[in-house]
XYZ file of N, CA and C in Angstrom:
213
model
N 0.846 -1.196 0.000
C 0.000 0.000 0.000
C 0.878 1.243 0.000
N 0.483 2.263 -0.735
C 1.253 3.501 -0.826
C 1.177 4.264 0.489
N 2.246 4.978 0.790
C 2.273 5.779 2.007
C 1.430 7.031 1.836
N 1.090 7.667 2.929
C 0.228 8.844 2.875
C 0.977 10.061 2.359
N 0.239 11.067 1.838
C 0.875 12.282 1.343
C 1.683 12.998 2.426
N 1.307 12.849 3.680
C 2.039 13.492 4.773
C 3.470 12.959 4.850
N 3.684 11.732 4.369
C 5.013 11.129 4.368
C 5.842 11.580 3.178
N 5.262 12.403 2.297
C 5.994 12.890 1.144
C 5.949 11.951 -0.038
N 5.014 11.003 -0.015
C 4.891 10.054 -1.113
C 3.531 10.179 -1.776
N 3.504 9.896 -3.053
C 2.289 9.950 -3.862
C 1.271 8.935 -3.333
N 0.015 9.360 -3.117
C -0.995 8.422 -2.626
C -1.427 7.395 -3.678
N -1.070 7.604 -4.936
C -1.441 6.675 -6.003
C -0.390 5.587 -6.182
N 0.881 5.982 -6.325
C 1.913 4.991 -6.631
C 2.989 4.837 -5.559
N 3.054 5.776 -4.611
C 4.022 5.661 -3.529
C 5.368 6.320 -3.793
N 5.583 6.861 -5.000
C 6.844 7.549 -5.295
C 6.896 8.875 -4.542
N 8.080 9.473 -4.400
C 8.180 10.788 -3.749
C 7.378 11.841 -4.512
N 6.750 12.761 -3.782
C 5.949 13.798 -4.426
C 6.825 14.816 -5.129
N 6.231 15.484 -6.107
C 6.874 16.570 -6.831
C 6.059 17.812 -6.514
N 6.730 18.890 -6.127
C 6.043 20.097 -5.674
C 4.971 20.575 -6.654
N 5.262 20.531 -7.945
C 4.329 21.004 -8.964
C 3.009 20.227 -8.965
N 3.045 18.930 -8.600
C 1.862 18.072 -8.656
C 1.403 17.617 -7.273
N 1.931 18.210 -6.236
C 1.662 17.791 -4.870
C 0.185 17.641 -4.587
N -0.280 16.602 -3.984
C 0.461 15.565 -3.257
C 0.881 14.387 -4.121
N 0.827 14.549 -5.436
C 1.159 13.463 -6.350
C 2.590 13.601 -6.856
N 3.061 12.556 -7.562
C 4.416 12.577 -8.103
C 4.439 13.077 -9.539
N 3.275 13.046 -10.205
C 3.236 13.404 -11.626
C 1.811 13.794 -12.026
N 1.709 14.366 -13.212
C 0.391 14.709 -13.762
C -0.423 13.426 -13.972
N 0.250 12.346 -14.364
C -0.430 11.068 -14.586
C -1.149 10.604 -13.330
N -0.468 10.613 -12.183
C -1.098 10.169 -10.938
C -2.215 11.132 -10.514
N -2.040 12.429 -10.775
C -3.102 13.395 -10.474
C -4.337 13.090 -11.312
N -4.143 12.731 -12.577
C -5.270 12.403 -13.458
C -5.935 11.092 -13.053
N -5.155 10.138 -12.607
C -5.720 8.882 -12.114
C -6.633 9.169 -10.934
N -6.169 10.015 -10.013
C -6.969 10.367 -8.845
C -8.254 11.090 -9.257
N -8.154 12.038 -10.189
C -9.325 12.761 -10.670
C -10.328 11.800 -11.303
N -9.842 10.853 -12.100
C -10.731 9.880 -12.732
C -11.458 9.041 -11.681
N -10.771 8.695 -10.607
C -11.420 7.931 -9.535
C -12.540 8.745 -8.889
N -12.307 10.044 -8.685
C -13.355 10.910 -8.129
C -14.542 10.975 -9.078
N -14.283 11.171 -10.364
C -15.360 11.325 -11.340
C -16.169 10.043 -11.526
N -15.528 8.889 -11.412
C -16.234 7.609 -11.518
C -17.019 7.277 -10.259
N -16.728 7.985 -9.161
C -17.405 7.693 -7.905
C -16.711 6.617 -7.091
N -15.439 6.348 -7.393
C -14.705 5.330 -6.647
C -14.462 5.754 -5.201
N -14.378 7.048 -4.965
C -14.226 7.564 -3.603
C -15.613 7.960 -3.122
N -16.065 7.367 -2.049
C -17.383 7.684 -1.524
C -17.378 7.523 -0.013
N -18.200 8.299 0.627
C -18.386 8.182 2.073
C -19.532 7.203 2.279
N -19.290 6.116 3.019
C -20.352 5.139 3.217
C -21.535 5.754 3.971
N -22.703 5.332 3.619
C -23.904 5.808 4.287
C -25.086 4.935 3.927
N -26.233 5.287 4.454
C -27.449 4.544 4.152
C -27.850 4.789 2.704
N -28.383 3.778 2.033
C -28.846 3.960 0.656
C -30.001 4.958 0.611
N -30.082 5.703 -0.470
C -31.151 6.680 -0.664
C -32.118 6.117 -1.690
N -33.400 6.183 -1.398
C -34.431 5.725 -2.333
C -34.484 6.679 -3.519
N -34.664 6.188 -4.735
C -34.674 7.048 -5.930
C -35.742 8.134 -5.895
N -36.871 7.909 -5.206
C -37.940 8.900 -5.196
C -37.750 9.981 -4.133
N -36.692 9.884 -3.329
C -36.429 10.904 -2.313
C -35.677 12.062 -2.945
N -36.146 13.273 -2.700
C -35.472 14.460 -3.224
C -34.232 14.740 -2.391
N -33.138 15.150 -3.024
C -31.933 15.486 -2.263
C -32.160 16.739 -1.423
N -31.504 16.794 -0.286
C -31.592 17.950 0.594
C -30.614 19.003 0.097
N -31.096 20.239 -0.068
C -30.235 21.328 -0.525
C -30.368 22.501 0.409
N -29.469 23.463 0.276
C -29.518 24.685 1.081
C -30.421 25.736 0.452
N -30.848 25.525 -0.780
C -31.680 26.509 -1.473
C -33.079 26.522 -0.860
N -33.667 27.696 -0.796
C -35.025 27.825 -0.290
C -36.009 27.304 -1.307
N -37.265 27.190 -0.913
C -38.288 26.707 -1.830
C -38.377 27.614 -3.042
N -38.470 27.021 -4.199
C -38.597 27.787 -5.425
C -37.270 28.204 -6.032
N -36.206 28.203 -5.264
C -34.906 28.619 -5.790
C -34.225 27.500 -6.563
N -34.486 26.255 -6.190
C -33.807 25.133 -6.828
C -34.313 24.903 -8.250
N -35.544 25.301 -8.550
C -36.119 25.066 -9.865
C -36.442 26.407 -10.506
N -35.690 26.775 -11.523
C -35.955 28.057 -12.170
C -36.685 27.888 -13.496
N -37.371 26.735 -13.690
C -38.069 26.510 -14.945
C -39.300 27.413 -15.089
N -39.804 27.970 -13.979
C -40.958 28.838 -14.045
C -40.613 30.296 -14.257
N -39.330 30.601 -14.377
C -38.915 32.006 -14.583
C -39.282 32.492 -15.970
N -39.625 33.749 -16.046
C -39.863 34.381 -17.349
C -38.555 34.976 -17.832
N -38.282 34.830 -19.107
C -37.008 35.328 -19.652
C -37.180 36.611 -20.386
């Protein structure tokens, strides 16, 4: 397993970090990490959400849906 970024090593491959790409060693490892985020590989475990449940947002009523606005 790769060492943590606090140890000065890339969290993807374990090589020493490069300041320009910190906490990674290269642009390649930074892109690998970004791809993992975009695919949803990194997630905080929690209870499953039913598809019919609306997500909770900070927007007030009517602010989340602007389809009724006149242009």
